[in-house]
Short mmCIF file of C-alpha atoms and ligand atoms in Angstrom, two decimals:
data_model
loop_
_atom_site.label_atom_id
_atom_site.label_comp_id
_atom_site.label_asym_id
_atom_site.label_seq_id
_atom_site.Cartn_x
_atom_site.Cartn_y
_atom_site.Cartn_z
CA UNK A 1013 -98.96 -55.83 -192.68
CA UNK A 1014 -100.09 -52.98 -194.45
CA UNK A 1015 -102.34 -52.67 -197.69
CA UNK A 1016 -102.89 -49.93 -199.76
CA UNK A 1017 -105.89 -50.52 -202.15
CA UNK A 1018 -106.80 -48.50 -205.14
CA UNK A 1019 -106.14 -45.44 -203.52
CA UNK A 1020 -106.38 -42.36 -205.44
CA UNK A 1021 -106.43 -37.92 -204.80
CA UNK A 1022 -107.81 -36.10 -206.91
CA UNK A 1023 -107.22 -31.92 -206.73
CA UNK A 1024 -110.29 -30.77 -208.56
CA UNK A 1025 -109.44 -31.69 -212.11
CA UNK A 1026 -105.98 -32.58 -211.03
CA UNK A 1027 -105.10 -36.26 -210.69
CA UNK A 1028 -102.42 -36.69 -207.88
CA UNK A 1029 -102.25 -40.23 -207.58
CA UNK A 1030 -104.70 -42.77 -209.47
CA UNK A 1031 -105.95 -46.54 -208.24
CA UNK A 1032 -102.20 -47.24 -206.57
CA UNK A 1033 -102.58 -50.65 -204.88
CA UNK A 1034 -99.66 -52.52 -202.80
CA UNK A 1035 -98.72 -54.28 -199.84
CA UNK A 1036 -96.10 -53.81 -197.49
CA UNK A 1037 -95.19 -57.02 -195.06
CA UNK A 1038 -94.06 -56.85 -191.49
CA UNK A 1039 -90.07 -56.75 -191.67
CA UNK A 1040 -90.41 -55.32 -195.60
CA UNK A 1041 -89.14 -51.95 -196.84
CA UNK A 1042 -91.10 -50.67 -200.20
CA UNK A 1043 -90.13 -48.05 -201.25
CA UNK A 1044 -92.19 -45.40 -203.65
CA UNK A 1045 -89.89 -44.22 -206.46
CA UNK A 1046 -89.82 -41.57 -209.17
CA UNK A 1047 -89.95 -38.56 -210.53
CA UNK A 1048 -91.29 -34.79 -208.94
CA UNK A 1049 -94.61 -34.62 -209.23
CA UNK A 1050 -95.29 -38.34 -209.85
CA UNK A 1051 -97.41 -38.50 -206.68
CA UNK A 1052 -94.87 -40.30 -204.05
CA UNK A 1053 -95.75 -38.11 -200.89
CA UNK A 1054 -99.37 -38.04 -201.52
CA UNK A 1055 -99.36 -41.39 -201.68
CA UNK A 1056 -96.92 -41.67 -198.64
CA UNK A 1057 -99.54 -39.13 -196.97
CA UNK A 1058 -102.64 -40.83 -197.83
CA UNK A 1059 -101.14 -44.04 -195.21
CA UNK A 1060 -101.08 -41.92 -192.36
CA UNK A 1061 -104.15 -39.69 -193.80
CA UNK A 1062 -101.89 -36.21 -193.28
CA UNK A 1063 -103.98 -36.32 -196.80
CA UNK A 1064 -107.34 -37.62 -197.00
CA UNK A 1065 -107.96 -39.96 -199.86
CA UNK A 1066 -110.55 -39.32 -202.59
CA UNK A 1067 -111.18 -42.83 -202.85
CA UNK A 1068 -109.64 -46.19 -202.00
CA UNK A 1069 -108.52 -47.81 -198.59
CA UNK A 1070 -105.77 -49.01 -196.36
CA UNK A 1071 -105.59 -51.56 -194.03
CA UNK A 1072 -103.09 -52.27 -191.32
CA UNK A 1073 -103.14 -55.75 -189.90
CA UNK A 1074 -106.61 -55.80 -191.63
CA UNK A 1075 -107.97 -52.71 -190.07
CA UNK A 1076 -109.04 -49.41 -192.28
CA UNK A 1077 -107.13 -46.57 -191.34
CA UNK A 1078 -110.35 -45.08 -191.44
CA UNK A 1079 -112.01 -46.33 -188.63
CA UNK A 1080 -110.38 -44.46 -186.04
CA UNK A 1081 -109.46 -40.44 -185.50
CA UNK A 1082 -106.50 -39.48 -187.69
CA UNK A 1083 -104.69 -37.96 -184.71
CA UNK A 1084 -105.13 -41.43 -182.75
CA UNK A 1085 -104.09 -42.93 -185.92
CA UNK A 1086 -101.05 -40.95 -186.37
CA UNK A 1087 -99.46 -42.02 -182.78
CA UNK A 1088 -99.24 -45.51 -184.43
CA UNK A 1089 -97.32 -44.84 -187.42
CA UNK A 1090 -93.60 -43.09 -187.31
CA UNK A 1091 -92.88 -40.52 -189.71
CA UNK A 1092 -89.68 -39.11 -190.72
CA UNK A 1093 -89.43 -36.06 -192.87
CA UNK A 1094 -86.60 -34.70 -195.53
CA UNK A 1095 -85.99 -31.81 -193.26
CA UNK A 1096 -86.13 -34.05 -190.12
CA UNK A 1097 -89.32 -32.04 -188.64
CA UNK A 1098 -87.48 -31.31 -185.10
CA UNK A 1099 -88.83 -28.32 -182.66
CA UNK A 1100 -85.94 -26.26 -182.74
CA UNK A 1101 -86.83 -25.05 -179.26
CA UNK A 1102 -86.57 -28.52 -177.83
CA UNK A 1103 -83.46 -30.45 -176.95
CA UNK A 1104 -82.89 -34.16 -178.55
CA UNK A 1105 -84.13 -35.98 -175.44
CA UNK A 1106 -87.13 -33.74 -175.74
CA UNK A 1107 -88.02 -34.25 -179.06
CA UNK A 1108 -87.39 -38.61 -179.17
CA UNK A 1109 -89.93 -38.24 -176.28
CA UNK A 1110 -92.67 -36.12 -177.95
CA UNK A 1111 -94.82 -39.78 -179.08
CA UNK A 1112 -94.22 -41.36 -175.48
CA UNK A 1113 -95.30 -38.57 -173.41
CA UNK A 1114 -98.76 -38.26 -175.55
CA UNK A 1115 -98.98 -42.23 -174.49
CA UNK A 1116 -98.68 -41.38 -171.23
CA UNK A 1117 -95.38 -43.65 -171.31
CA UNK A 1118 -93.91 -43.39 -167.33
CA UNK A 1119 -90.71 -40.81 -167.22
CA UNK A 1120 -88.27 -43.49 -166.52
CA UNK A 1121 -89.34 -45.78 -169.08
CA UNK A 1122 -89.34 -42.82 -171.60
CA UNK A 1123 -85.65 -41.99 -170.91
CA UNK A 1124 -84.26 -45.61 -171.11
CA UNK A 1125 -86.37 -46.14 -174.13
CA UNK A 1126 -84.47 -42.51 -175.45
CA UNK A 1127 -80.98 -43.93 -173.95
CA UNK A 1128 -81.37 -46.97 -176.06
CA UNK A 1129 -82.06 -45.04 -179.61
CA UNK A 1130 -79.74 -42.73 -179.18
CA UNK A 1131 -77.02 -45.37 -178.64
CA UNK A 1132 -77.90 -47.41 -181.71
CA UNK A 1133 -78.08 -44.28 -183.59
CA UNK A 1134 -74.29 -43.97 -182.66
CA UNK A 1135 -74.97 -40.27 -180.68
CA UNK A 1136 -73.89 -40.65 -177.16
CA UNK A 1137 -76.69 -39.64 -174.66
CA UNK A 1138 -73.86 -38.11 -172.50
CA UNK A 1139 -73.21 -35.46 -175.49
CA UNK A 1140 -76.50 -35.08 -177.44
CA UNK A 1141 -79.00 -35.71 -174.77
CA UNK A 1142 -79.68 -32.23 -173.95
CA UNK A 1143 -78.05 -30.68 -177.60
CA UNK A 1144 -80.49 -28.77 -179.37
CA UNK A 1145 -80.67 -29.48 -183.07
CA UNK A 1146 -79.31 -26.07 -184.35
CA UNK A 1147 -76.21 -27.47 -183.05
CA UNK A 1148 -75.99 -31.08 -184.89
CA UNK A 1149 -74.96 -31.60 -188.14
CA UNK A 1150 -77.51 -32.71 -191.13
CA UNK A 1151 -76.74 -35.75 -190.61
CA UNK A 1152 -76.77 -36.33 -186.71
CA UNK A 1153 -80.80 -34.43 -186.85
CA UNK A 1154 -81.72 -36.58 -189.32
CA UNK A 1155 -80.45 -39.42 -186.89
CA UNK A 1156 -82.82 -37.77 -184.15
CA UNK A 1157 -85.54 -37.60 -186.58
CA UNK A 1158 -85.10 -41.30 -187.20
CA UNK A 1159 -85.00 -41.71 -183.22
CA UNK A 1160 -88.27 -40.11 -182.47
CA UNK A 1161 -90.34 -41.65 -185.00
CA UNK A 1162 -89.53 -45.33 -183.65
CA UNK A 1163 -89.57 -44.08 -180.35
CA UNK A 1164 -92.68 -45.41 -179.56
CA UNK A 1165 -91.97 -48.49 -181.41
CA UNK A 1166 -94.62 -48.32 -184.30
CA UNK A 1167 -94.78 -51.26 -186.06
CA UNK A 1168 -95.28 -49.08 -189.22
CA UNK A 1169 -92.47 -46.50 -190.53
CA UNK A 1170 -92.96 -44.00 -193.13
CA UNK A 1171 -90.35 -42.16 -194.53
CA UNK A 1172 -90.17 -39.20 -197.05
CA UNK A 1173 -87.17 -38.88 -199.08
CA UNK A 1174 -85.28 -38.99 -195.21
CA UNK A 1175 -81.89 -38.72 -196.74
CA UNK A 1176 -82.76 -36.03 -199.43
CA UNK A 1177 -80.99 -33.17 -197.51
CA UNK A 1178 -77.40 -34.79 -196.54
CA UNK A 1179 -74.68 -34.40 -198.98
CA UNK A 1180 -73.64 -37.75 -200.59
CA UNK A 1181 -70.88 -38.87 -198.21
CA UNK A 1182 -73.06 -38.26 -195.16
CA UNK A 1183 -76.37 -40.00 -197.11
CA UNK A 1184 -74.18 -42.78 -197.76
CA UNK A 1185 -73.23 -43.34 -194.26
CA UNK A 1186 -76.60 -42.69 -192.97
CA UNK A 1187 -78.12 -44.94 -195.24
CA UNK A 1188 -75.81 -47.66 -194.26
CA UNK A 1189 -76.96 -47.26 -190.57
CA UNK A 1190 -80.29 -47.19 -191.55
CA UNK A 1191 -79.93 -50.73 -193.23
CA UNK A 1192 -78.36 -52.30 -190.46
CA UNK A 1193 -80.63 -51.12 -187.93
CA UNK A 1194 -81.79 -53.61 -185.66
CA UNK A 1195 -85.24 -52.00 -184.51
CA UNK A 1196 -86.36 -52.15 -188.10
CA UNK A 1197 -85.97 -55.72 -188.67
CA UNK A 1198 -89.79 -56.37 -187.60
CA UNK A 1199 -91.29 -53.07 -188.76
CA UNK A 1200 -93.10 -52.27 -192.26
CA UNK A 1201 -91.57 -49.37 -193.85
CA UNK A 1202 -92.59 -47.54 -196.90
CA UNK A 1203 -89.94 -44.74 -197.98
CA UNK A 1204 -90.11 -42.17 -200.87
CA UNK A 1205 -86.90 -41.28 -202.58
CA UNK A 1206 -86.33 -40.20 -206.48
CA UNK A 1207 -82.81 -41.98 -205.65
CA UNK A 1208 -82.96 -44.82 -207.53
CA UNK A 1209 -79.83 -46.41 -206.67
CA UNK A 1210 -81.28 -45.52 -202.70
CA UNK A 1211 -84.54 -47.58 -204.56
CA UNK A 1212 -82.33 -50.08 -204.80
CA UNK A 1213 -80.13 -50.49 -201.70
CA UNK A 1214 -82.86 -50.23 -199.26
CA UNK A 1215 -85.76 -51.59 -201.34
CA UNK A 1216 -87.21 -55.15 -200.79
CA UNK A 1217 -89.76 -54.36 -203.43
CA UNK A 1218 -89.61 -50.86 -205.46
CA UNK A 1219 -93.06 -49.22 -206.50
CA UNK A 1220 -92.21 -47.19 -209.49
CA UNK A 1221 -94.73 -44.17 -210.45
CA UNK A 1222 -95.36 -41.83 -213.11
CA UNK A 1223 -98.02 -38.91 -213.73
CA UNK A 1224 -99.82 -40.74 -210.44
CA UNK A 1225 -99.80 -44.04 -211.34
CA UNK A 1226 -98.02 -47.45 -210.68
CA UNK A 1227 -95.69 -48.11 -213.43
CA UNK A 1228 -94.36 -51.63 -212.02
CA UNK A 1229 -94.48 -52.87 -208.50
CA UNK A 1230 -91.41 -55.34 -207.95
CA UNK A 1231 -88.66 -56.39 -206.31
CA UNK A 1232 -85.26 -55.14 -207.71
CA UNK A 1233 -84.72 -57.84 -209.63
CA UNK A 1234 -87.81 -57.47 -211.40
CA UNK A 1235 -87.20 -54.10 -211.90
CA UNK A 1236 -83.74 -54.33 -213.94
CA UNK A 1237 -84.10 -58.09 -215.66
CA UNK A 1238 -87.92 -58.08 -215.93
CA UNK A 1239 -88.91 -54.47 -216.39
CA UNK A 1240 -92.78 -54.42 -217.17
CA UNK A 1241 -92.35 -51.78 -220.15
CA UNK A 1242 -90.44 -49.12 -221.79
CA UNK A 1243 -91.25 -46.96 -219.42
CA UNK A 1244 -89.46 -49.07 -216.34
CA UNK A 1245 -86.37 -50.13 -219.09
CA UNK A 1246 -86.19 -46.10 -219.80
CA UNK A 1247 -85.91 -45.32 -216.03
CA UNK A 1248 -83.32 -48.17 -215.10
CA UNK A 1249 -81.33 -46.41 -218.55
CA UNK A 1250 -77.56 -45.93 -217.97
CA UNK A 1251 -77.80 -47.19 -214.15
CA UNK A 1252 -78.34 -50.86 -215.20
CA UNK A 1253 -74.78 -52.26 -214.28
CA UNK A 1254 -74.35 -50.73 -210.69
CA UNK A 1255 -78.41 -51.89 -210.47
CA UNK A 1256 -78.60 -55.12 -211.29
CA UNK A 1257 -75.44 -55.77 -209.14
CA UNK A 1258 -77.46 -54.40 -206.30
CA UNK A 1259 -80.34 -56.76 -207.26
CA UNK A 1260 -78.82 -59.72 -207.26
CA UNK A 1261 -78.41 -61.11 -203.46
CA UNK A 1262 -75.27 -63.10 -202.91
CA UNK A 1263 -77.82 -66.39 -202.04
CA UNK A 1264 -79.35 -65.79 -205.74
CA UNK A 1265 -75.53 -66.86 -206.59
CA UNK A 1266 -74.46 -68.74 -203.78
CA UNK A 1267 -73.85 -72.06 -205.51
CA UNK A 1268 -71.54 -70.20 -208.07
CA UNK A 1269 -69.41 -69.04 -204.90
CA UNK A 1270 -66.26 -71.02 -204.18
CA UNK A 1271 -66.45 -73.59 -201.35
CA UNK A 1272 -62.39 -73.03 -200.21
CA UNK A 1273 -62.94 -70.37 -197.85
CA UNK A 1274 -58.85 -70.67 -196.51
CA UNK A 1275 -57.20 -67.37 -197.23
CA UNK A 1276 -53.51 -68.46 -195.14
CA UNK A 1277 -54.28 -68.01 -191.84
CA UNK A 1278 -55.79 -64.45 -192.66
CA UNK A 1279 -59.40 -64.22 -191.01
CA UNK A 1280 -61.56 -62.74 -193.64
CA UNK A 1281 -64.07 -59.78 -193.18
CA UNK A 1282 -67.89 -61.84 -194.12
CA UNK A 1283 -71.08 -60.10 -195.77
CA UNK A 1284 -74.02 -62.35 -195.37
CA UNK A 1285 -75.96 -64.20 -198.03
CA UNK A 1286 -78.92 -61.88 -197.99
CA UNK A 1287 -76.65 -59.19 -198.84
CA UNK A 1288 -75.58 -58.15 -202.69
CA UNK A 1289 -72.91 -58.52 -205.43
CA UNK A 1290 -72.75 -54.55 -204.85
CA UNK A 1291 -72.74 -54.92 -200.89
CA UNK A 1292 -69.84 -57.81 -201.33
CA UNK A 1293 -67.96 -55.53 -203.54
CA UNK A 1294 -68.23 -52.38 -200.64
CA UNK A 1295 -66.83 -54.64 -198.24
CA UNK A 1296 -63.87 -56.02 -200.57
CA UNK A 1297 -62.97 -52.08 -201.34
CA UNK A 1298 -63.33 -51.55 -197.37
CA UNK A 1299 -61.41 -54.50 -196.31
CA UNK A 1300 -57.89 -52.52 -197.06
CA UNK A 1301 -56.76 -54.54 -199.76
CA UNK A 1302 -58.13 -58.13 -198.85
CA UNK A 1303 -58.35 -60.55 -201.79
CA UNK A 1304 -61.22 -61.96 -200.30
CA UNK A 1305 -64.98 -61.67 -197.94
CA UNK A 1306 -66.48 -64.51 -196.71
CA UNK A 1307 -69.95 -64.99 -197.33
CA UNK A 1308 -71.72 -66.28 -194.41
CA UNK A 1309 -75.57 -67.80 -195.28
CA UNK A 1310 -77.35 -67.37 -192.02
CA UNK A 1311 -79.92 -69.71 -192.68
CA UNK A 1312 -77.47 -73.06 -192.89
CA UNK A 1313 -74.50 -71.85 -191.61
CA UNK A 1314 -72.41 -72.39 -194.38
CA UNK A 1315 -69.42 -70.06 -195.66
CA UNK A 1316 -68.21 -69.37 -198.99
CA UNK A 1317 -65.75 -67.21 -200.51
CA UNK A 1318 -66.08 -63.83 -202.90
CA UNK A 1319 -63.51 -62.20 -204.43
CA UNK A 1320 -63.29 -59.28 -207.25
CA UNK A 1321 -62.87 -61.03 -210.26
CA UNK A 1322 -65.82 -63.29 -208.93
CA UNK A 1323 -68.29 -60.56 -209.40
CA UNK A 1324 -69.11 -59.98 -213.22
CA UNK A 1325 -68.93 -63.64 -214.16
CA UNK A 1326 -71.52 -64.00 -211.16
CA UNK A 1327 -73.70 -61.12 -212.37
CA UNK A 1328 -73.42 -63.01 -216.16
CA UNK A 1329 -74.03 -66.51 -215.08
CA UNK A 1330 -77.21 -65.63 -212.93
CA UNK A 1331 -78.52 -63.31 -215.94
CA UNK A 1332 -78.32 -66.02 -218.33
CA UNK A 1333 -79.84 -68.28 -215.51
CA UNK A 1334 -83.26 -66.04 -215.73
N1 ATP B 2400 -102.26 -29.62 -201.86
C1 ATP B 2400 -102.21 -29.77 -203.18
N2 ATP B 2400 -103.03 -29.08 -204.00
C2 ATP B 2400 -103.01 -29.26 -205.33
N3 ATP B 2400 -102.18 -30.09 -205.98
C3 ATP B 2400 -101.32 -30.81 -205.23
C4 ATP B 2400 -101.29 -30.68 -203.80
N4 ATP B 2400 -100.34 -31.54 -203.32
C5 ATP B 2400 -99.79 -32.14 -204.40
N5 ATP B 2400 -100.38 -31.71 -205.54
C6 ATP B 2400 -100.05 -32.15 -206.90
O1 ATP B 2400 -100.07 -33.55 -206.91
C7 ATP B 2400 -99.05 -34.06 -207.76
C8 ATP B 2400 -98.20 -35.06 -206.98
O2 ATP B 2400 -97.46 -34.37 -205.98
P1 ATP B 2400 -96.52 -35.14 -204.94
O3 ATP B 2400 -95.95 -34.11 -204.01
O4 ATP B 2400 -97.23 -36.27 -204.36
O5 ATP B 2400 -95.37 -35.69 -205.90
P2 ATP B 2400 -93.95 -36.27 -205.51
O6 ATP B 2400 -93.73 -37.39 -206.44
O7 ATP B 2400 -93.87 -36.55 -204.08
O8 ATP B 2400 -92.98 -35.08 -205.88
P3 ATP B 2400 -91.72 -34.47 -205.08
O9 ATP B 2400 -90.66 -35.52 -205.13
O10 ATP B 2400 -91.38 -33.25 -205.86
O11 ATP B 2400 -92.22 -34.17 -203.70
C9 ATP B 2400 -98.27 -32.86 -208.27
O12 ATP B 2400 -98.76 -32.54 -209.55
C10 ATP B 2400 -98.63 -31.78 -207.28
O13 ATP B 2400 -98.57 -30.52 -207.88
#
């Protein structure tokens, strides 16, 4: 778990950031939204101390970040940049093994450990492995990128605006592996973006900032039906439909979703019940004309049914629920 307390930087009489304060569980993505300028990567910085604070702390798993040499510190924590960071000198394989080989990691273990994210990643070792990144798309290096921070499996990710560069059919796709990653399911990420529908897809909670400070720290759905001030409701402004549907998880609405889950004999694509109204409709739109997704609650086992015409009344009938 990480914990982020009061931290602030100060630039002589500039304030960067001012008393931010959150905590990031194990398994939970927060991510640090807003504006230019509002502070996000200094505060992103501060975590892995790439910036020293000017006052504040952070603890992870109850330890000060403090306590021990940056550079040590730094080996713990992966860290993926906008413009993915890579040595352009040094082939993929090289570069997902830069973290292991400081740990001394054994050469065989290295390149099964590279194997394996490279794979789930979806770029074959047998074409990429010795690539250099001139050669890959935006996309594909900012796959590697992703790669070598969790290469040496840090149980804390940080992330700064990592899908800033692509263009908006790559980011999308990217940001769809990202979310259905496997090797993130136990780590504790904390990723910048001034995207807020990206806020809002990958976001378990959302710290919004302005001018350096913590407007509202939330979960989507606090965000869009419970926004702390104008400031948040301004923000949210002509977004709000596409938002809230993205806030609203299909379990917030699951005893709203029909029980018949027969469709002929026609075996239906399923989201599960942890995903959204938004993520339902994707998969509708996907599903080549289906009428219908079943919804699959992992938790009980239980399937239910979602179709179009299902999804505003279920947006209005959990809103006037609140
Ligand atoms: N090294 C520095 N020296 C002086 N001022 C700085 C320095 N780094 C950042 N700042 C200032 O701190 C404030 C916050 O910057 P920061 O980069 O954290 O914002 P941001 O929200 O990440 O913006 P962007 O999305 O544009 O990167 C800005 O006013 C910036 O000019």
């Amino acid at each position: 778990m990480l914990v982020v307390e009061s931290l602030s930087k100060h630039y002589n009489h500039n304030i960067a950031v001012q008393d931010v304060s959150f905590e990031v569980k194990e398994g939970e993505t927060l991510v640090l939204l807003g504006t230019s300028g509002c502070g996000k990567t200094t505060t992103l910085r501060m975590i892995n101390r790439l910036t020293e604070a000017s006052s504040g702390e952070v603890y992870i798993n109850g330890k000060s970040v403090f306590s021990e040499p940056a550079e040590l510190l730094r080996r713990s924590i992966g860290y993926v940049l906008q413009n993915n960071g890579l040595f352009p000198h040094y082939t993929v394989a090289e570069n997902i093994a830069l973290v292991p080989q400081l740990l001394g990691w054994s050469q065989e273990l290295i390149k099964e450990r590279t194997r394996l994210l490279l794979e789930k990643l979806h770029l074959s070792p047998a074409n990429y492995w010795d690539a250099l990144p001139s050669s890959l798309s935006g996309g594909q290096q900012q796959r590697v990128g992703l790669a070598r921070a969790l290469a040496a499996n840090p149980p804390i990710l940080l992330m700064d605006e990592p899908f800033g560069a692509l263009d908006p059919i790559t980011r999308a796709s990217v940001r769809k592996e990202f979310r259905e990653l496997d090797e993130l399911n136990k780590k504790t990420v904390v990723l910048v973006t001034h995207d807020i529908q990206e806020a809002f897809e990958l976001g378990d909670r959302i710290c919004l900032m302005d001018k350096g400070r913590v407007m509202q720290n939330g979960t989507p759905a606090d965000l869009v039906f419970r926004p702390a001030n104008d400031f948040v409701q301004s923000f949210i402004g002509r977004e709000r439909f596409s938002l809230e549907l993205k806030a609203v998880r299909l379990s917030d609405v699951w005893d709203m979703l029909a029980t018949d889950t027969a469709v002929g004999s026609v075996e239906l694509d399923s989201v599960k019940g942890t995903q959204s109204l938004w993520e339902a409709m994707e998969r509708l739109s996907e599903s080549g004309g289906a009428q219908a997704v079943a919804v699959y609650n992992e938790v009980t086992g239980e399937r239910r049914k979602i179709m179009f015409p299902d999804i505003p009344r279920l947006l209005q009938q959990y809103k006037q629920a609140q």
